[in-house]
Tab-separated table of C-alpha atoms in Angstrom:
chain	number	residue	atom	x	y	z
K	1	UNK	CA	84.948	116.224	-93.003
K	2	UNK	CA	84.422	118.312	-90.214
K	3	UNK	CA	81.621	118.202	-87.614
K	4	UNK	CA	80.371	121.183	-85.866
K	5	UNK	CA	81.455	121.299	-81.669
K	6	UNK	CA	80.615	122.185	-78.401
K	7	UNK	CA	83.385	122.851	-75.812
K	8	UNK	CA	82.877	122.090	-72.424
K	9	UNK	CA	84.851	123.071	-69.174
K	10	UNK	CA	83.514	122.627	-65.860
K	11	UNK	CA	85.605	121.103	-64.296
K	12	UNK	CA	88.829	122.432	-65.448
K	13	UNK	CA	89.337	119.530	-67.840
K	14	UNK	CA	88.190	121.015	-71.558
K	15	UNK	CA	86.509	118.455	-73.646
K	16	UNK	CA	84.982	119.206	-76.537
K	17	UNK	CA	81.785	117.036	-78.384
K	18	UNK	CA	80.843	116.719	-81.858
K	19	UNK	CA	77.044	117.718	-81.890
K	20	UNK	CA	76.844	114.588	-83.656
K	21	UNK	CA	77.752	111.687	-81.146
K	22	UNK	CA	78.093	107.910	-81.674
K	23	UNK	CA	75.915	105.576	-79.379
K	24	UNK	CA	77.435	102.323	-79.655
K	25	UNK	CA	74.554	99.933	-78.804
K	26	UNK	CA	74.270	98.560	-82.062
K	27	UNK	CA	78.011	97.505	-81.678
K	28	UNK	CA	76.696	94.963	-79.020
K	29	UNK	CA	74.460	92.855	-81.375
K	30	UNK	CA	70.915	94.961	-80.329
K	31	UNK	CA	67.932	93.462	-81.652
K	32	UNK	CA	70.108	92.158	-84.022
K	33	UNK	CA	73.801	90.991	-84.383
K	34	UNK	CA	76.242	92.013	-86.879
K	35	UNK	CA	79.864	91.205	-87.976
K	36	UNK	CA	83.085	92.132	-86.245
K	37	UNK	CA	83.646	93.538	-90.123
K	38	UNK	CA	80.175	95.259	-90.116
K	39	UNK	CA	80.733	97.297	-86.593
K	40	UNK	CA	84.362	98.155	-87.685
K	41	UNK	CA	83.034	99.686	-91.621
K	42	UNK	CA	80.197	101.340	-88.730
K	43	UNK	CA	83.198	103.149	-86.686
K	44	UNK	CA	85.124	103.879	-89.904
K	45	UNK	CA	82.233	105.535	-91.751
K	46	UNK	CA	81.373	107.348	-88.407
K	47	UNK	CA	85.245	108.923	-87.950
K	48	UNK	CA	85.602	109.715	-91.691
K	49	UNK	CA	82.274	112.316	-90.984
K	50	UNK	CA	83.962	113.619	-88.315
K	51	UNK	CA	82.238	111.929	-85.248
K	52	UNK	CA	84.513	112.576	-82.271
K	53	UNK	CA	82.433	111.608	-79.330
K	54	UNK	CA	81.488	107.556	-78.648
K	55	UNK	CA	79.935	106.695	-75.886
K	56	UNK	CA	79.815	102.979	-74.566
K	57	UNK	CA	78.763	101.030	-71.696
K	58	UNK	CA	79.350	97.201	-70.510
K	59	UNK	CA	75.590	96.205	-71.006
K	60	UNK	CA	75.986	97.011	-74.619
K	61	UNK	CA	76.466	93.338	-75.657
K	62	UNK	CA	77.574	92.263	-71.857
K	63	UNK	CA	81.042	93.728	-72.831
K	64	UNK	CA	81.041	93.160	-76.652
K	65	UNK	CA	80.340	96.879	-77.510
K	66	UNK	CA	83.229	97.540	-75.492
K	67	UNK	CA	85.643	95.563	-76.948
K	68	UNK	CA	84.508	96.148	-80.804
K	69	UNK	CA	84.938	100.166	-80.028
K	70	UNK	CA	88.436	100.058	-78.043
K	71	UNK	CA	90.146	97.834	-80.702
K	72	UNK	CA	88.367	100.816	-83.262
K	73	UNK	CA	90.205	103.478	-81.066
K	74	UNK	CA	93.580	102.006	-81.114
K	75	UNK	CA	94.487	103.187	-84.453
K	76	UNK	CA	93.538	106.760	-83.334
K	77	UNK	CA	95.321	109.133	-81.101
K	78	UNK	CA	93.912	109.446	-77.650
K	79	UNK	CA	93.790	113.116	-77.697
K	80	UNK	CA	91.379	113.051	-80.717
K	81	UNK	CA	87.623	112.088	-79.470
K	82	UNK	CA	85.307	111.817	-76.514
K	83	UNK	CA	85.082	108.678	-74.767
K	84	UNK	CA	82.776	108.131	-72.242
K	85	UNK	CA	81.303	104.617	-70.773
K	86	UNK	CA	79.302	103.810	-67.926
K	87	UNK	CA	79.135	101.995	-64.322
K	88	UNK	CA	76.560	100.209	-62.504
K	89	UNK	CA	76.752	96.746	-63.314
K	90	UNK	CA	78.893	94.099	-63.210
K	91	UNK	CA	79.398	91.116	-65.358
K	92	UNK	CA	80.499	87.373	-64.927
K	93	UNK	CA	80.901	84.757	-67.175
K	94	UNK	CA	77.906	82.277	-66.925
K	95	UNK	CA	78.254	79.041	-64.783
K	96	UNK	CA	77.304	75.859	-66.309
K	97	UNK	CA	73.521	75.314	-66.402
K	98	UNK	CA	72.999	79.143	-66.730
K	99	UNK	CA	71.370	80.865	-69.197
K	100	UNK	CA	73.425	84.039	-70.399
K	101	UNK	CA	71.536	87.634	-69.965
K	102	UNK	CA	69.902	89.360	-72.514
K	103	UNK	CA	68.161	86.578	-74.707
K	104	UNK	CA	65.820	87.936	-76.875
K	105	UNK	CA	67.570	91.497	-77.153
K	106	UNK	CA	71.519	91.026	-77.714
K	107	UNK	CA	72.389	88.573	-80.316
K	108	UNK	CA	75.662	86.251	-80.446
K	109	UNK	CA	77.066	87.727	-77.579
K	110	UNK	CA	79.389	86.410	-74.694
K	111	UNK	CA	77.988	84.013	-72.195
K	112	UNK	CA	77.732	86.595	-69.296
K	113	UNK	CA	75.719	87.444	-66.546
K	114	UNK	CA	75.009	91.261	-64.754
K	115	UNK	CA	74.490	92.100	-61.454
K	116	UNK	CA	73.528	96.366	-60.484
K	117	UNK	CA	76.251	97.659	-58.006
K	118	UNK	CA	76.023	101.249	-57.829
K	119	UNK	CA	78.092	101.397	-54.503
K	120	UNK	CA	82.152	102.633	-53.674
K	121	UNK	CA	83.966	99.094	-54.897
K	122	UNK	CA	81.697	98.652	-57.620
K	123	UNK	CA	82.014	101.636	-59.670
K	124	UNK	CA	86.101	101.480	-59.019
K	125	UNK	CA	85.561	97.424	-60.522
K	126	UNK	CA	83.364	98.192	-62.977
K	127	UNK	CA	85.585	100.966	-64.179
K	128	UNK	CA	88.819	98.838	-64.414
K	129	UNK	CA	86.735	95.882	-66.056
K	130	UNK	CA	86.027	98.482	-68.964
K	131	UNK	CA	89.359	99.499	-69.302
K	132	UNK	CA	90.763	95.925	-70.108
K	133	UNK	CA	87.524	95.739	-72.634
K	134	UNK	CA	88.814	98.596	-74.139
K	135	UNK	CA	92.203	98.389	-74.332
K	136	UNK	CA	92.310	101.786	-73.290
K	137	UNK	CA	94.008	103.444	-70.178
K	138	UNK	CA	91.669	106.251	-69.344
K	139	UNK	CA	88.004	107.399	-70.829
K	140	UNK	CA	86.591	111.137	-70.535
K	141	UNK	CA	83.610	110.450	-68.898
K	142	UNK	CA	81.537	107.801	-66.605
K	143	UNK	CA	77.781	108.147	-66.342
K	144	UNK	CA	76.345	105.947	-63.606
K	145	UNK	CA	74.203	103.738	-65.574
K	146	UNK	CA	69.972	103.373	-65.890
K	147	UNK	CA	68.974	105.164	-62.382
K	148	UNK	CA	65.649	104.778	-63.625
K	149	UNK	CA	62.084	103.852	-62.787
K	150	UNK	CA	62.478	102.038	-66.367
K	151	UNK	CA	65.137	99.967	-64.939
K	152	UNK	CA	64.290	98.910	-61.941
K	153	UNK	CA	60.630	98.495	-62.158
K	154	UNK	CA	59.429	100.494	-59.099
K	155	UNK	CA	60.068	103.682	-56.927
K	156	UNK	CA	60.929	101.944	-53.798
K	157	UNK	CA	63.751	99.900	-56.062
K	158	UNK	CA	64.591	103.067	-57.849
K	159	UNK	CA	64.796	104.573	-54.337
K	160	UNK	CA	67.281	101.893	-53.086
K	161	UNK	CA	69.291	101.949	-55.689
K	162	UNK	CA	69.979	105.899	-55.759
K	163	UNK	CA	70.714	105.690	-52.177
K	164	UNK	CA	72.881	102.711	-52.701
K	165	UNK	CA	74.871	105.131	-55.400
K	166	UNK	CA	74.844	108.378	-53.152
K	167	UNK	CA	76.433	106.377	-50.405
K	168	UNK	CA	79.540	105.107	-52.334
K	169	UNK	CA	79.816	105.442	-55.937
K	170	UNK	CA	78.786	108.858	-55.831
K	171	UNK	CA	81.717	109.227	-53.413
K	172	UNK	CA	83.774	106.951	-56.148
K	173	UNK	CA	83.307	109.498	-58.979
K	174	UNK	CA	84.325	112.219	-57.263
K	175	UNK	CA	87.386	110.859	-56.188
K	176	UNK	CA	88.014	109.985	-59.785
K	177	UNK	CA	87.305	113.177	-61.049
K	178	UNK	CA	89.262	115.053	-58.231
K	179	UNK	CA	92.407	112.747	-59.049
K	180	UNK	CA	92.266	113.380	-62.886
K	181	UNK	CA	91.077	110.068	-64.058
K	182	UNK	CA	88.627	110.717	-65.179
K	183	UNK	CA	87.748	114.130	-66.871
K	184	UNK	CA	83.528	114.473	-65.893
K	185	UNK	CA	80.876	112.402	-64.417
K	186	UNK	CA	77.163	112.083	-64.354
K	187	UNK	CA	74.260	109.489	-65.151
K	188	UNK	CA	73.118	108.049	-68.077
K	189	UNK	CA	69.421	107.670	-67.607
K	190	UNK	CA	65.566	106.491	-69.480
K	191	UNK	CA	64.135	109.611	-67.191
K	192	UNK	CA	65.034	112.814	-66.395
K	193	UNK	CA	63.315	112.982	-62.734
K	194	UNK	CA	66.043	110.897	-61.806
K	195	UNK	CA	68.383	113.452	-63.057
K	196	UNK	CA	67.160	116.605	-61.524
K	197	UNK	CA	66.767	114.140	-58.091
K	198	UNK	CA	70.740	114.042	-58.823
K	199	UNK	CA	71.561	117.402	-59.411
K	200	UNK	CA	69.961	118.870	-56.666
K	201	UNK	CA	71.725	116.528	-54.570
K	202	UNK	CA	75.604	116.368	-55.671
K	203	UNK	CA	77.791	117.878	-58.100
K	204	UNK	CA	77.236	116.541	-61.790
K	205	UNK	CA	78.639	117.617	-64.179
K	206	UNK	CA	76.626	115.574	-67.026
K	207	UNK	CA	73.831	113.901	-67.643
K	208	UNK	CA	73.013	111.721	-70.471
K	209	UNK	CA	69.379	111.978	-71.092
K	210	UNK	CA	68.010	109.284	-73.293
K	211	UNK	CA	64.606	109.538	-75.540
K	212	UNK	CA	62.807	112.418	-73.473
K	213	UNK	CA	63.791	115.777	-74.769
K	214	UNK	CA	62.750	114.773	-78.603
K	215	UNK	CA	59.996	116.363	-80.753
K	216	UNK	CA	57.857	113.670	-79.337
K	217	UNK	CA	58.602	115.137	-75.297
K	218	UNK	CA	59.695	117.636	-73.927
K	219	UNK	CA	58.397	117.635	-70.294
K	220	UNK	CA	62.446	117.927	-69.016
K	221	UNK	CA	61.633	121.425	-69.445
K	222	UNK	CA	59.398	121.640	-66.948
K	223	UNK	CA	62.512	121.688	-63.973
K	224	UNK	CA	65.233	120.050	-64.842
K	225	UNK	CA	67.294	121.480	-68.103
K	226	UNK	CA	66.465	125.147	-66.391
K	227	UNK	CA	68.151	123.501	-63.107
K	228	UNK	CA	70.999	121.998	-65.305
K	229	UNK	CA	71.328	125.375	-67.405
K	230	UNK	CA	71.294	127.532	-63.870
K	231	UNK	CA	74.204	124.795	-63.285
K	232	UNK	CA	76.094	124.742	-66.058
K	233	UNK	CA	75.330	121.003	-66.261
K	234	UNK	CA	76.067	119.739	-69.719
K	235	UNK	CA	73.413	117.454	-71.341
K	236	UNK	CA	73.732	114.945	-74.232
K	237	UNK	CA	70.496	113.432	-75.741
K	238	UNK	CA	70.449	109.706	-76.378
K	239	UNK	CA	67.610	108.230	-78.157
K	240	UNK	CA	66.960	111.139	-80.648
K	241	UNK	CA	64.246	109.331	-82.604
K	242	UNK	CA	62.527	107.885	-79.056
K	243	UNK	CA	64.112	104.168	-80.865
K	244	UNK	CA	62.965	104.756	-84.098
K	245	UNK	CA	59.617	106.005	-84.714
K	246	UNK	CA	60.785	109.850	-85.810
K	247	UNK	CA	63.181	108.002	-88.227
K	248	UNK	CA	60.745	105.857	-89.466
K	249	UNK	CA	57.952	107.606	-89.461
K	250	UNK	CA	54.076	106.653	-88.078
K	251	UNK	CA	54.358	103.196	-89.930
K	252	UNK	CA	52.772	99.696	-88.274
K	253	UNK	CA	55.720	97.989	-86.702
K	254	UNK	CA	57.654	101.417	-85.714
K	255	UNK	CA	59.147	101.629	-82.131
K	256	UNK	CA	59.078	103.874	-79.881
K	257	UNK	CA	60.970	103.404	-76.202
K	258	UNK	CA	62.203	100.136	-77.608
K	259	UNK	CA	58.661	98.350	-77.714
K	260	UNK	CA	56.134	98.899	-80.921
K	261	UNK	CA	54.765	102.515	-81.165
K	262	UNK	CA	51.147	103.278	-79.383
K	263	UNK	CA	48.680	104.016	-81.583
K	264	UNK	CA	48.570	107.515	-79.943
K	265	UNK	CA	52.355	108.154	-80.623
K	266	UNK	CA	51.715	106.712	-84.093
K	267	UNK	CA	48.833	109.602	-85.147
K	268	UNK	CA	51.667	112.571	-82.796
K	269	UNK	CA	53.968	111.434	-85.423
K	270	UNK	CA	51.600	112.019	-88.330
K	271	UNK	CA	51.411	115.163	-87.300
K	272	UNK	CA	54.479	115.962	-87.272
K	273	UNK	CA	55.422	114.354	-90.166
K	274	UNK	CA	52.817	116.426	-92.149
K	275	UNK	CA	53.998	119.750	-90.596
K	276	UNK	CA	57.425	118.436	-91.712
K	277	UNK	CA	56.369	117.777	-94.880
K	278	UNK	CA	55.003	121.386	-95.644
K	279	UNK	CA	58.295	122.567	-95.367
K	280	UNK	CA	60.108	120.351	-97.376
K	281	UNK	CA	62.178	118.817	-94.228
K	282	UNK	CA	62.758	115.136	-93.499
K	283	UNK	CA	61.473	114.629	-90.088
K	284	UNK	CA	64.795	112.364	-89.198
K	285	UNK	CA	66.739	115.745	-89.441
K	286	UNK	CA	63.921	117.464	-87.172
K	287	UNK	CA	64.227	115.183	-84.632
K	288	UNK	CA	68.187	115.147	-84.722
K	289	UNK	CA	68.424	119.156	-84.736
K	290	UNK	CA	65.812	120.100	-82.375
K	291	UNK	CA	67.705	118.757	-78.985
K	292	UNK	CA	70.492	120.688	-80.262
K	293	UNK	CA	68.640	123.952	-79.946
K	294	UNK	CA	68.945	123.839	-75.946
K	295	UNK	CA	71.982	125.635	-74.885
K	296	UNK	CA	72.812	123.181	-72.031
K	297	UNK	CA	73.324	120.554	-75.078
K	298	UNK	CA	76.492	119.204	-75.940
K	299	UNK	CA	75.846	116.282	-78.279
K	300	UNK	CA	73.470	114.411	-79.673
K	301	UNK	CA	74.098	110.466	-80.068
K	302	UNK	CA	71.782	108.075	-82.255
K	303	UNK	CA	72.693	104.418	-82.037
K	304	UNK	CA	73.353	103.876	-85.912
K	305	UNK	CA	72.372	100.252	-87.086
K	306	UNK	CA	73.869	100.158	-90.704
K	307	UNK	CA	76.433	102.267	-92.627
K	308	UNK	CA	73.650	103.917	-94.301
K	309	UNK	CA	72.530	105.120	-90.733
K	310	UNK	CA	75.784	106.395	-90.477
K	311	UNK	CA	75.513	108.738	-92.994
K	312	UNK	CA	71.613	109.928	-92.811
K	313	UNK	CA	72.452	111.160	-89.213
K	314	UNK	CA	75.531	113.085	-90.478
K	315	UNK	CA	72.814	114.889	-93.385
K	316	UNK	CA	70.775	115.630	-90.088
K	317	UNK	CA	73.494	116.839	-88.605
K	318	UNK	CA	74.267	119.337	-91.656
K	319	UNK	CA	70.566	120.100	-91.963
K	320	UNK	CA	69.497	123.816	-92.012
K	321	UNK	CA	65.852	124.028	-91.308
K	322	UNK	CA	63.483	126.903	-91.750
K	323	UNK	CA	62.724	129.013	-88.792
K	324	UNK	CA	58.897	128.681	-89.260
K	325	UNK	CA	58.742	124.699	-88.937
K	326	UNK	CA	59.308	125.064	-85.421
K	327	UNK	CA	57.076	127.481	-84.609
K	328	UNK	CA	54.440	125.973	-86.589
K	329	UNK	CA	54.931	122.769	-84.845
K	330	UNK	CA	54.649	125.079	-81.412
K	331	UNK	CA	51.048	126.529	-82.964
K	332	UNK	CA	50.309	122.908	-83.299
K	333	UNK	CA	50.973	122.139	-80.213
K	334	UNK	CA	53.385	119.519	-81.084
K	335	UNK	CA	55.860	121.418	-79.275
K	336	UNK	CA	56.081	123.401	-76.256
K	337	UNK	CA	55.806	127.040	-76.302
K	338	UNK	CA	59.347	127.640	-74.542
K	339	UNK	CA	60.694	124.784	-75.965
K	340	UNK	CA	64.540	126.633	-77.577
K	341	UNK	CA	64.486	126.748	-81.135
């Protein structure tokens, strides 16, 4: 079962995404944890619809998510998928008296701890750690890991940290990318401010954008995805459903950017849920479809929770929608008017 693709060449290294991606979050025991059985039916259900793109990272589980996807990949040939993973932080096994990271939001995972390092050594470290998690001897693409304002709690620490990066592992993906290692670079981010801040100061060749060009925002239009389209930047949207409330619809207890949904984003989603609705669409294969639109999008990548998961965002993915939902969700004002579509 074949997936639809986007090739992309920038750097003189072709790879080529499935429009449907596979964010492997849930592989690290998010929010809830799950069988070594359970992620591996997750990757097989994913490859037999044609998923060809993963992406990864080491604070997906503190290296669990890692590990669960690499023993996955063995049994495929290299040449046959995406891989990309991500830099940034470190990890260490716990010493005694220590509480592991991430109580509270990875479940049953190892007994590590994470420390940020965005500078020269610690991208090259980071990079190699991954590797051994993976099994693997190479991946497609590195994305310099939650340069955000979400991450680090304030500008001035947002401000250190991107300097920190520019300084050396800036200078560490390039020399990566210039020796073949790697194939593409970029940042894998909760904002996109930080991204245009990026691209307007090195050369990026991705960025993977996570929960804010959705149905629910769509402010990245403003300045950045016309920089990265000037560019030929490529973009890949994480976070399609902003964590869960376009899937679920505008129920009590839905999420949105991983904490319960507003009660203003609640009654947005009505909206367009109702406008959905009139046309007959399911607004899970809205949401999935409409990043897609952009021309500087590669790939979209959910975070799929369950086999069943699995296969609604491969329906979304097959989805044909009518023309006139979109541009009665512009009249609406749900969306903006030069929002692609």
């Amino acid at each position: 079962m074949r997936l639809t693709t986007r090739d992309f060449d920038r750097t003189g290294r072709p790879l080529r995404f499935t429009e449907l991606g596979f964010g492997s979050s849930p592989l690290g025991n998010l929010y809830r944890a799950i069988s070594d059985e359970e992620a591996q039916a997750l990757l097989e259900r994913a490859w037999a619809g044609g998923i060809r793109y993963f992406d990864t990272a080491p604070l997906y589980g503190y290296g669990l998510a890692e590990e669960r996807l690499g023993r996955f990949l063995a049994g495929h040939p290299r040449a046959d998928y995406v891989l990309s993973t991500k830099v940034g932080r470190l990890l260490r096994p716990v010493e005694p008296g220590e509480a592991r990271d991430g109580l509270g939001k990875f479940f049953e995972v190892p007994e590590r701890k994470e420390r940020f390092d965005y500078g020269y050594d610690g991208v090259m470290r980071s990079l190699e750690a991954s590797l051994d998690r993976l099994g693997l001897d190479r991946v497609d693409v590195l994305y310099a890991h939650d340069l955000d304002l979400f991450t680090h709690g304030s500008q001035e620490a947002l401000e250190a940290r991107l300097a920190e990066f520019m300084a050396g592992g800036y200078r560490a993906l390039v020399e990566l990318r210039d020796q073949g290692v790697i194939s593409a670079f970029g940042a894998g981010v909760n904002e996109w401010q930080p991204c245009q801040w990026l691209a307007e100061r090195g050369e990026f060749d991705l960025f993977l954008l996570a929960g804010r060009y959705t149905l629910l925002e769509q402010e990245a239009l403003e300045s950045f995805l016309p920089l990265a389209e000037e560019r030929g930047i490529g973009i890949v949207i994480g976070g399609p459903y902003n964590s869960g409330v376009l899937a679920t619809g505008p129920k009590p207890g839905s999420f949105y950017d991983y904490r319960l949904a507003p009660q203003a984003v609640l009654d947005r989603v009505a909206q367009i849920h109702t406008i959905c609705e009139r046309w007959g669409v399911r607004m899970f294969e809205a949401a999935f479809q409409f990043p897609l639109r952009h021309p500087a999008v590669l790939s979209v990548i959910p975070g799929p929770q369950s086999v069943g998961e699995v296969m609604e965002n491969r329906i979304a993915a097959d989805a044909e929608l009518p023309p006139g939902l979109w541009e009665d969700l512009k009249v609406a004002g749900l969306l903006r008017p030069d929002a692609p579509v």
